[in-house]
Coordinates of C-alpha atoms in Angstrom, one line a residue:
M1 CA -139.2 202.5 55.6
S2 CA -137.4 202.1 58.9
A3 CA -137.6 198.9 60.8
L4 CA -137.6 201.1 63.9
N5 CA -141.0 202.4 63.0
T6 CA -142.7 200.0 65.4
D7 CA -143.9 199.9 68.9
I8 CA -141.1 199.4 71.4
Y9 CA -142.8 196.3 72.9
E10 CA -142.3 194.5 69.6
L11 CA -138.6 194.9 70.1
T12 CA -138.6 194.0 73.8
M13 CA -140.5 190.8 72.9
A14 CA -138.0 190.1 70.2
A15 CA -135.1 190.4 72.7
G16 CA -137.0 188.1 75.0
Y17 CA -137.6 185.6 72.3
F18 CA -133.9 185.6 71.4
A19 CA -132.9 185.1 75.1
A20 CA -135.4 182.3 75.5
G21 CA -134.0 180.4 72.4
K22 CA -137.2 180.8 70.4
T23 CA -135.7 182.2 67.3
E24 CA -136.2 179.0 65.3
E25 CA -139.9 178.8 66.1
I26 CA -142.2 179.5 63.2
A27 CA -145.2 181.7 64.1
T28 CA -148.4 182.4 62.1
F29 CA -150.2 185.6 62.7
E30 CA -153.5 186.7 61.2
L31 CA -154.5 190.3 60.5
S32 CA -158.2 191.0 60.6
V33 CA -160.9 193.4 61.8
R34 CA -162.9 192.4 64.9
R35 CA -166.1 194.2 64.0
L36 CA -167.5 196.7 61.5
P37 CA -168.0 200.3 62.4
D38 CA -171.6 201.1 63.0
S39 CA -172.0 202.7 59.6
R40 CA -170.3 200.0 57.4
N41 CA -171.8 196.9 55.8
F42 CA -168.4 195.7 54.6
L43 CA -164.8 196.8 54.4
L44 CA -162.6 197.1 51.3
A45 CA -159.2 195.6 52.0
T46 CA -156.5 198.0 50.9
G47 CA -152.8 198.5 51.7
L48 CA -151.1 195.3 50.5
Q49 CA -148.7 197.1 48.2
Q50 CA -147.2 199.1 51.0
A51 CA -147.1 196.1 53.3
V52 CA -145.2 194.1 50.7
E53 CA -142.7 197.0 50.1
Y54 CA -142.1 197.2 53.8
L55 CA -141.5 193.5 54.2
L56 CA -139.1 193.3 51.2
S57 CA -137.1 196.2 52.6
L58 CA -137.1 195.3 56.2
Q59 CA -133.7 195.9 57.9
F60 CA -132.1 197.9 60.7
E61 CA -129.5 200.6 60.1
A62 CA -126.4 200.9 62.4
E63 CA -127.7 204.2 63.8
E64 CA -131.0 202.5 64.8
L65 CA -129.2 199.6 66.5
S66 CA -127.1 202.1 68.4
Y67 CA -130.2 203.9 69.6
L68 CA -131.7 200.6 70.8
K69 CA -128.6 199.7 72.7
S70 CA -128.8 203.0 74.6
L71 CA -132.3 202.2 76.0
A72 CA -132.7 200.8 79.4
H73 CA -135.2 198.3 78.0
F74 CA -132.4 196.3 76.6
N75 CA -129.9 196.4 79.5
N76 CA -130.3 192.7 80.0
A77 CA -130.5 191.7 76.3
P78 CA -127.7 189.5 75.0
P79 CA -125.2 191.3 72.8
E80 CA -125.8 188.7 70.2
F81 CA -129.4 190.0 69.9
F82 CA -128.3 193.2 68.3
D83 CA -126.0 191.2 65.9
S84 CA -129.1 189.2 64.9
L85 CA -131.0 192.5 64.2
A86 CA -128.2 193.7 62.0
R87 CA -128.6 190.6 59.9
L88 CA -132.4 190.6 60.0
R89 CA -134.4 190.4 56.8
F90 CA -138.0 189.1 56.3
T91 CA -137.7 185.5 55.2
G92 CA -141.2 184.4 55.8
D93 CA -144.4 183.8 53.9
L94 CA -147.3 186.3 53.3
Y95 CA -150.8 185.3 52.3
A96 CA -153.4 188.0 51.6
V97 CA -156.7 188.8 50.0
P98 CA -156.2 190.8 46.8
E99 CA -156.3 194.5 47.3
G100 CA -159.9 195.7 46.7
T101 CA -161.5 192.6 48.2
P102 CA -164.6 193.2 50.3
V103 CA -164.1 191.7 53.7
F104 CA -166.2 191.1 56.9
P105 CA -165.4 190.8 60.6
N106 CA -162.8 188.2 61.7
E107 CA -161.9 187.3 58.2
P108 CA -158.1 187.3 57.7
I109 CA -157.0 190.2 55.4
A110 CA -153.4 189.0 55.6
I111 CA -151.5 186.0 57.2
V112 CA -147.8 186.2 58.1
R113 CA -145.9 182.9 58.7
A114 CA -142.3 183.6 59.6
P115 CA -139.6 183.0 62.3
L116 CA -141.2 184.3 65.5
V117 CA -139.0 187.5 65.8
E118 CA -139.7 188.5 62.2
A119 CA -143.4 187.9 62.5
Q120 CA -143.6 189.9 65.7
L121 CA -141.6 192.9 64.6
V122 CA -143.8 193.7 61.6
E123 CA -147.1 193.8 63.5
T124 CA -147.3 197.6 64.1
F125 CA -146.5 198.6 60.5
L126 CA -148.9 196.0 59.0
L127 CA -151.7 197.0 61.3
S128 CA -151.2 200.7 60.5
T129 CA -150.9 200.3 56.8
F130 CA -153.9 197.9 56.3
A131 CA -156.2 199.6 58.8
F132 CA -155.7 203.2 57.5
Q133 CA -156.0 202.5 53.8
T134 CA -158.9 200.0 54.3
S135 CA -160.8 202.7 56.3
I136 CA -160.4 205.3 53.5
A137 CA -161.2 202.9 50.7
S138 CA -164.3 201.7 52.5
K139 CA -165.5 205.3 53.0
A140 CA -164.8 206.0 49.3
V141 CA -167.0 203.1 48.2
R142 CA -169.9 204.6 50.2
C143 CA -169.4 208.1 48.6
V144 CA -169.3 206.5 45.2
A145 CA -172.5 204.6 45.9
A146 CA -174.3 207.7 47.1
A147 CA -173.3 209.6 43.9
E148 CA -175.2 207.2 41.7
G149 CA -172.8 207.3 38.8
R150 CA -171.5 210.8 39.2
G151 CA -167.8 211.3 39.8
I152 CA -166.3 211.6 43.3
V153 CA -162.8 213.2 43.6
E154 CA -160.8 212.8 46.8
F155 CA -160.0 216.4 48.0
G156 CA -158.8 215.8 51.5
S157 CA -155.0 216.1 51.5
R158 CA -155.0 219.3 53.5
R159 CA -157.2 217.7 56.2
A160 CA -155.4 214.4 56.3
H161 CA -153.6 213.5 59.5
S162 CA -150.2 213.9 57.9
P163 CA -148.7 214.6 54.5
E164 CA -148.0 210.9 54.0
A165 CA -151.5 210.0 55.0
G166 CA -152.8 212.4 52.3
V167 CA -150.9 210.5 49.6
L168 CA -152.1 207.1 50.8
A169 CA -155.6 208.5 51.2
G170 CA -155.6 209.5 47.5
R171 CA -154.5 206.0 46.6
A172 CA -157.1 204.2 48.8
A173 CA -159.9 206.5 47.7
Y174 CA -159.1 205.8 44.0
I175 CA -159.2 202.0 44.7
G176 CA -162.5 202.6 46.4
G177 CA -163.9 204.0 43.2
C178 CA -163.1 207.7 43.2
T179 CA -162.3 209.2 39.8
G180 CA -159.2 210.9 41.1
T181 CA -157.4 212.9 43.7
S182 CA -156.2 216.4 44.3
N183 CA -152.9 215.1 45.6
A184 CA -150.2 215.6 43.0
L185 CA -147.7 213.1 44.6
A186 CA -150.4 210.4 44.7
G187 CA -151.0 211.1 41.1
M188 CA -147.4 210.6 40.2
K189 CA -146.6 207.6 42.4
F190 CA -149.8 205.6 41.6
G191 CA -150.9 206.8 38.2
I192 CA -154.1 208.4 39.6
P193 CA -155.9 211.2 37.6
V194 CA -155.5 214.5 39.4
F195 CA -158.1 217.2 39.6
G196 CA -158.2 220.8 40.8
T197 CA -157.9 224.2 39.2
A198 CA -158.0 227.2 41.6
A199 CA -159.1 228.3 45.0
H200 CA -160.8 231.4 46.3
S201 CA -157.3 233.0 46.9
W202 CA -156.9 233.0 43.1
T203 CA -159.9 235.1 42.5
M204 CA -159.2 237.4 45.5
S205 CA -155.6 238.0 44.3
F206 CA -156.8 239.9 41.1
P207 CA -158.4 243.3 41.0
S208 CA -161.7 241.8 39.7
E209 CA -163.4 238.4 39.4
E210 CA -163.6 239.0 35.7
E211 CA -159.8 239.3 35.4
A212 CA -159.3 236.2 37.6
F213 CA -161.7 234.2 35.4
R214 CA -160.1 235.4 32.1
R215 CA -156.6 234.5 33.2
L216 CA -157.7 231.1 34.5
Q217 CA -159.4 230.3 31.2
N218 CA -156.4 231.4 29.3
L219 CA -154.3 229.1 31.4
L220 CA -156.5 226.0 31.5
G221 CA -158.6 226.1 28.3
E222 CA -161.0 223.1 28.2
S223 CA -160.1 222.1 31.7
T224 CA -161.3 225.4 33.2
V225 CA -163.5 225.1 36.3
F226 CA -164.7 228.5 37.6
L227 CA -165.1 228.7 41.4
V228 CA -168.1 231.0 41.3
D229 CA -168.9 231.6 45.0
T230 CA -166.1 233.9 46.1
Y231 CA -168.4 236.9 46.2
N232 CA -171.8 236.0 44.9
T233 CA -172.6 232.6 43.5
I234 CA -175.3 233.8 41.0
E235 CA -173.3 236.7 39.7
G236 CA -170.2 234.6 39.5
T237 CA -172.1 232.0 37.5
R238 CA -173.4 234.7 35.1
L239 CA -169.8 235.9 34.6
A240 CA -168.7 232.4 33.9
A241 CA -171.5 232.0 31.4
R242 CA -170.4 235.1 29.6
F243 CA -166.9 233.7 29.3
G244 CA -168.4 230.6 27.8
R245 CA -166.2 228.0 26.2
P246 CA -163.6 226.6 26.5
L247 CA -165.0 225.4 29.8
W248 CA -165.4 222.2 31.8
G249 CA -167.7 223.7 34.4
V250 CA -168.2 225.6 37.6
R251 CA -167.6 224.7 41.3
L252 CA -169.8 225.6 44.2
D253 CA -168.2 225.5 47.7
S254 CA -170.7 227.3 50.0
G255 CA -174.3 228.3 50.6
D256 CA -177.5 226.4 50.0
L257 CA -176.1 223.9 47.6
L258 CA -179.5 222.6 46.6
S259 CA -181.1 225.8 45.4
L260 CA -177.9 227.3 44.1
S261 CA -177.2 224.2 42.0
Q262 CA -180.6 224.5 40.4
A263 CA -180.2 228.3 39.7
V264 CA -176.7 227.7 38.4
R265 CA -177.9 225.0 36.0
R266 CA -180.6 227.3 34.6
I267 CA -178.0 230.1 34.0
L268 CA -175.6 227.8 32.2
D269 CA -178.4 226.2 30.1
D270 CA -179.8 229.6 29.2
A271 CA -176.4 230.5 27.9
G272 CA -176.2 227.4 25.8
L273 CA -173.7 225.7 28.1
T274 CA -175.8 222.6 28.6
D275 CA -172.7 220.4 28.7
A276 CA -171.0 222.5 31.4
K277 CA -170.6 220.5 34.6
I278 CA -171.5 221.6 38.1
F279 CA -169.0 220.4 40.7
A280 CA -169.9 220.5 44.4
T281 CA -167.6 220.7 47.4
S282 CA -168.2 222.0 51.0
D283 CA -167.8 219.4 53.7
L284 CA -169.6 216.6 51.9
D285 CA -170.0 213.0 52.8
E286 CA -172.1 210.1 51.4
H287 CA -175.2 211.1 53.4
R288 CA -175.1 214.7 52.3
I289 CA -174.5 213.7 48.7
A290 CA -177.5 211.3 48.8
E291 CA -179.6 213.9 50.4
L292 CA -178.8 216.5 47.8
L293 CA -179.5 214.2 44.9
A294 CA -182.7 212.9 46.4
Q295 CA -183.9 216.6 46.7
G296 CA -183.1 217.3 43.0
A297 CA -179.7 219.0 43.2
C298 CA -178.1 219.5 39.8
F299 CA -174.6 218.3 40.5
D300 CA -172.5 216.3 38.0
A301 CA -169.6 215.5 40.4
F302 CA -168.5 216.0 43.9
G303 CA -165.2 216.7 45.7
V304 CA -165.1 215.0 49.1
G305 CA -162.3 216.2 51.5
T306 CA -162.2 215.9 55.3
Q307 CA -164.9 213.3 55.6
L308 CA -163.1 211.0 53.1
A309 CA -159.4 211.5 53.8
T310 CA -160.0 210.9 57.6
S311 CA -162.9 208.5 57.3
A312 CA -164.4 210.9 59.8
D313 CA -167.4 208.8 61.0
A314 CA -165.1 205.7 61.4
P315 CA -161.5 207.0 61.7
A316 CA -160.0 204.0 63.3
L317 CA -160.7 200.3 62.6
P318 CA -160.5 197.7 65.3
A319 CA -157.8 195.8 63.4
V320 CA -155.8 193.1 65.2
Y321 CA -152.8 190.9 64.5
K322 CA -153.0 187.7 66.5
L323 CA -150.9 184.6 66.9
V324 CA -153.0 181.6 65.7
E325 CA -150.4 178.9 65.6
I326 CA -146.7 178.3 66.3
R327 CA -144.4 175.5 65.2
R328 CA -141.5 174.1 67.2
G329 CA -139.8 171.6 65.0
A330 CA -142.3 168.9 64.2
E331 CA -144.8 170.1 66.9
L332 CA -147.6 172.5 65.9
Q333 CA -149.4 174.3 68.6
Y334 CA -152.7 176.1 67.9
T335 CA -153.2 179.3 69.9
A336 CA -156.3 181.4 70.6
K337 CA -157.6 184.1 73.0
F338 CA -160.7 183.4 75.1
S339 CA -161.1 186.7 76.9
D340 CA -164.5 188.4 76.7
E341 CA -165.2 190.4 73.6
K342 CA -161.7 189.8 72.3
A343 CA -161.7 186.1 71.6
T344 CA -159.9 184.8 68.6
L345 CA -160.1 181.6 66.5
P346 CA -157.0 179.3 66.3
G347 CA -155.1 178.1 63.3
A348 CA -154.3 179.6 59.9
K349 CA -157.5 180.0 57.9
Q350 CA -159.0 180.4 54.4
V351 CA -162.1 182.3 53.5
Y352 CA -164.5 180.9 50.9
R353 CA -167.0 183.4 49.3
Y354 CA -170.4 182.3 48.2
P355 CA -173.2 184.4 46.8
D356 CA -175.0 184.7 50.1
H357 CA -172.4 184.0 52.8
D358 CA -168.7 183.5 53.5
L359 CA -167.2 180.4 55.0
L360 CA -164.2 180.5 57.4
V361 CA -162.3 177.3 57.6
L362 CA -158.9 176.0 58.6
A363 CA -156.4 176.3 55.8
S364 CA -155.3 172.7 56.5
E365 CA -158.7 171.4 55.6
C366 CA -159.1 173.2 52.3
N367 CA -160.2 170.8 49.6
S368 CA -162.4 170.4 46.5
T369 CA -165.5 170.0 48.6
Y370 CA -165.6 173.7 49.1
K371 CA -167.1 175.2 45.9
G372 CA -166.8 178.9 47.0
Q373 CA -164.1 181.3 45.9
P374 CA -161.0 181.1 48.1
L375 CA -160.0 184.7 49.0
L376 CA -156.5 184.4 50.5
R377 CA -153.6 183.9 48.0
P378 CA -149.8 183.5 48.5
V379 CA -147.9 186.7 48.0
L380 CA -144.5 186.1 49.4
S381 CA -142.7 182.8 49.9
Q382 CA -139.5 182.7 52.0
G383 CA -139.2 186.4 51.7
E384 CA -139.5 186.5 47.9
L385 CA -142.3 188.1 45.9
L386 CA -144.1 185.4 43.9
E387 CA -145.4 187.7 41.1
P388 CA -145.5 191.4 40.4
L389 CA -148.2 193.3 42.2
P390 CA -151.0 194.8 40.1
S391 CA -151.1 198.4 39.1
T392 CA -153.4 200.8 41.1
E393 CA -155.7 200.9 38.0
R394 CA -156.0 197.1 38.0
I395 CA -156.7 197.0 41.7
R396 CA -159.4 199.7 41.3
S397 CA -161.0 197.7 38.4
F398 CA -160.9 194.5 40.5
A399 CA -162.4 196.3 43.5
Q400 CA -165.3 197.6 41.4
S401 CA -166.1 194.1 40.1
A402 CA -165.8 192.6 43.6
V403 CA -168.1 195.1 45.2
A404 CA -170.6 194.7 42.4
A405 CA -170.7 191.0 43.1
L406 CA -171.8 191.5 46.7
P407 CA -175.5 191.1 47.6
P408 CA -177.3 194.4 46.5
E409 CA -178.4 195.2 50.1
L410 CA -174.8 195.6 51.2
H411 CA -174.4 198.6 48.8
N412 CA -176.8 200.6 51.0
I413 CA -175.2 203.5 52.9
T414 CA -177.4 202.7 55.9
R415 CA -176.7 199.7 58.1
V416 CA -178.3 196.4 57.0
P417 CA -178.3 193.0 58.7
A418 CA -174.8 191.5 58.9
H419 CA -173.6 189.4 56.0
P420 CA -173.3 185.8 57.3
V421 CA -169.8 184.6 58.0
V422 CA -170.1 180.8 58.8
I423 CA -167.4 179.1 60.8
G424 CA -166.6 175.6 59.5
P425 CA -167.2 172.6 61.8
A426 CA -163.5 171.6 62.1
L427 CA -162.6 175.2 63.1
L428 CA -165.4 175.2 65.7
D429 CA -164.3 171.8 67.1
L430 CA -160.7 173.0 67.4
T431 CA -161.8 176.2 69.1
D432 CA -164.0 174.2 71.6
N433 CA -161.2 171.7 72.3
L434 CA -158.7 174.5 73.0
R435 CA -161.1 176.3 75.3
T436 CA -161.7 173.1 77.2
I437 CA -158.0 172.5 77.6
H438 CA -157.5 176.1 78.7
S439 CA -160.3 175.9 81.3
A440 CA -158.9 172.7 82.7
R441 CA -155.4 174.2 83.1
T442 CA -156.8 177.3 84.7
E443 CA -158.8 175.3 87.2
A444 CA -155.8 173.2 88.0
T445 CA -153.8 176.2 89.0
L446 CA -156.4 177.7 91.3
P447 CA -155.9 177.3 95.0

């Protein structure tokens, strides 16, 4: 993971901080999402593992520093600035909600407290990592809810926005409740079950559909899934039924999925293959899955590709990484934005979860009077990992429990009234005080 994989303005700011003598200042940034997409009732925070790996490996290579020196942006940067980048490692603290935690607007997903240059440089990577995986995991939760206990497999690698995105989409979708992925690398790296047997090209490569099915069954045995719609879905299913066991099931990828699934079920049952599964693909999402099942479709599992691996209805989250406080020696300065529609709340915070609402308070006021569940936990201290990160399987299990604990109405795939996030009185007072001070300063500078 290259430290250069960041926006150039992070580096120009770093050079400016260095020149201004601000390298000893300790900054606290919070990463959150401003608002939910129109179709979401909550988000599933995902991406912490990759964020931690990045922070632990953060450093600049000599080639990268040479490139920076060649840019006009840094013509006025002190030479010592590049020496400092050569030595740079992440030495700060990281707090985060556990991966798989449901979150709501303006709740911190992660908090970085570190020397100002370090905290600034990591902004781009952290935003990209958390926002992408959170969007995919949140989409997966909805597909799983729509399937009502039937399996959902992430099938979107070929439609993902890059090969790397395909791998991380498989991970995030699994954390969101999918039963597996089609991406082999995601399976190897994260211990995720992989699914997939053959495409239409397999069938078309043989002289006959019969030979294609026979060779596939010889290869896969009990894992055989016949793709029956290459030429004619009904005839393909009858052929699959004649082959019989060993067989997992058949896949439908085109046509009127509702009527075809019912016809396919009858053919399989009449052949004594009552335990054979029917797997649906074909540009599915949570709404199409819910519609098919409500109409009586006979599907046992679904493969969701493009709509899941790109979170097509909400492909970009409005995630932000904002400075909330900065310490200069013994002096602590709280910071906030007051611009319309992009205002932020000052100070490092903690979120307490209660059955019917969340409470957002200043971390400095956390005490035993709050009986809710605190969500943010320490992950890194002075650049060191405090405890091993959980496996993907454990994260997935945690996510399922955390989602199940939410109010039932939030599981709906249509939008419901917003889950209350209450701002604590001390945080409100601090925000009002800062706004008053800012307004007074602004008025004092006006002509």
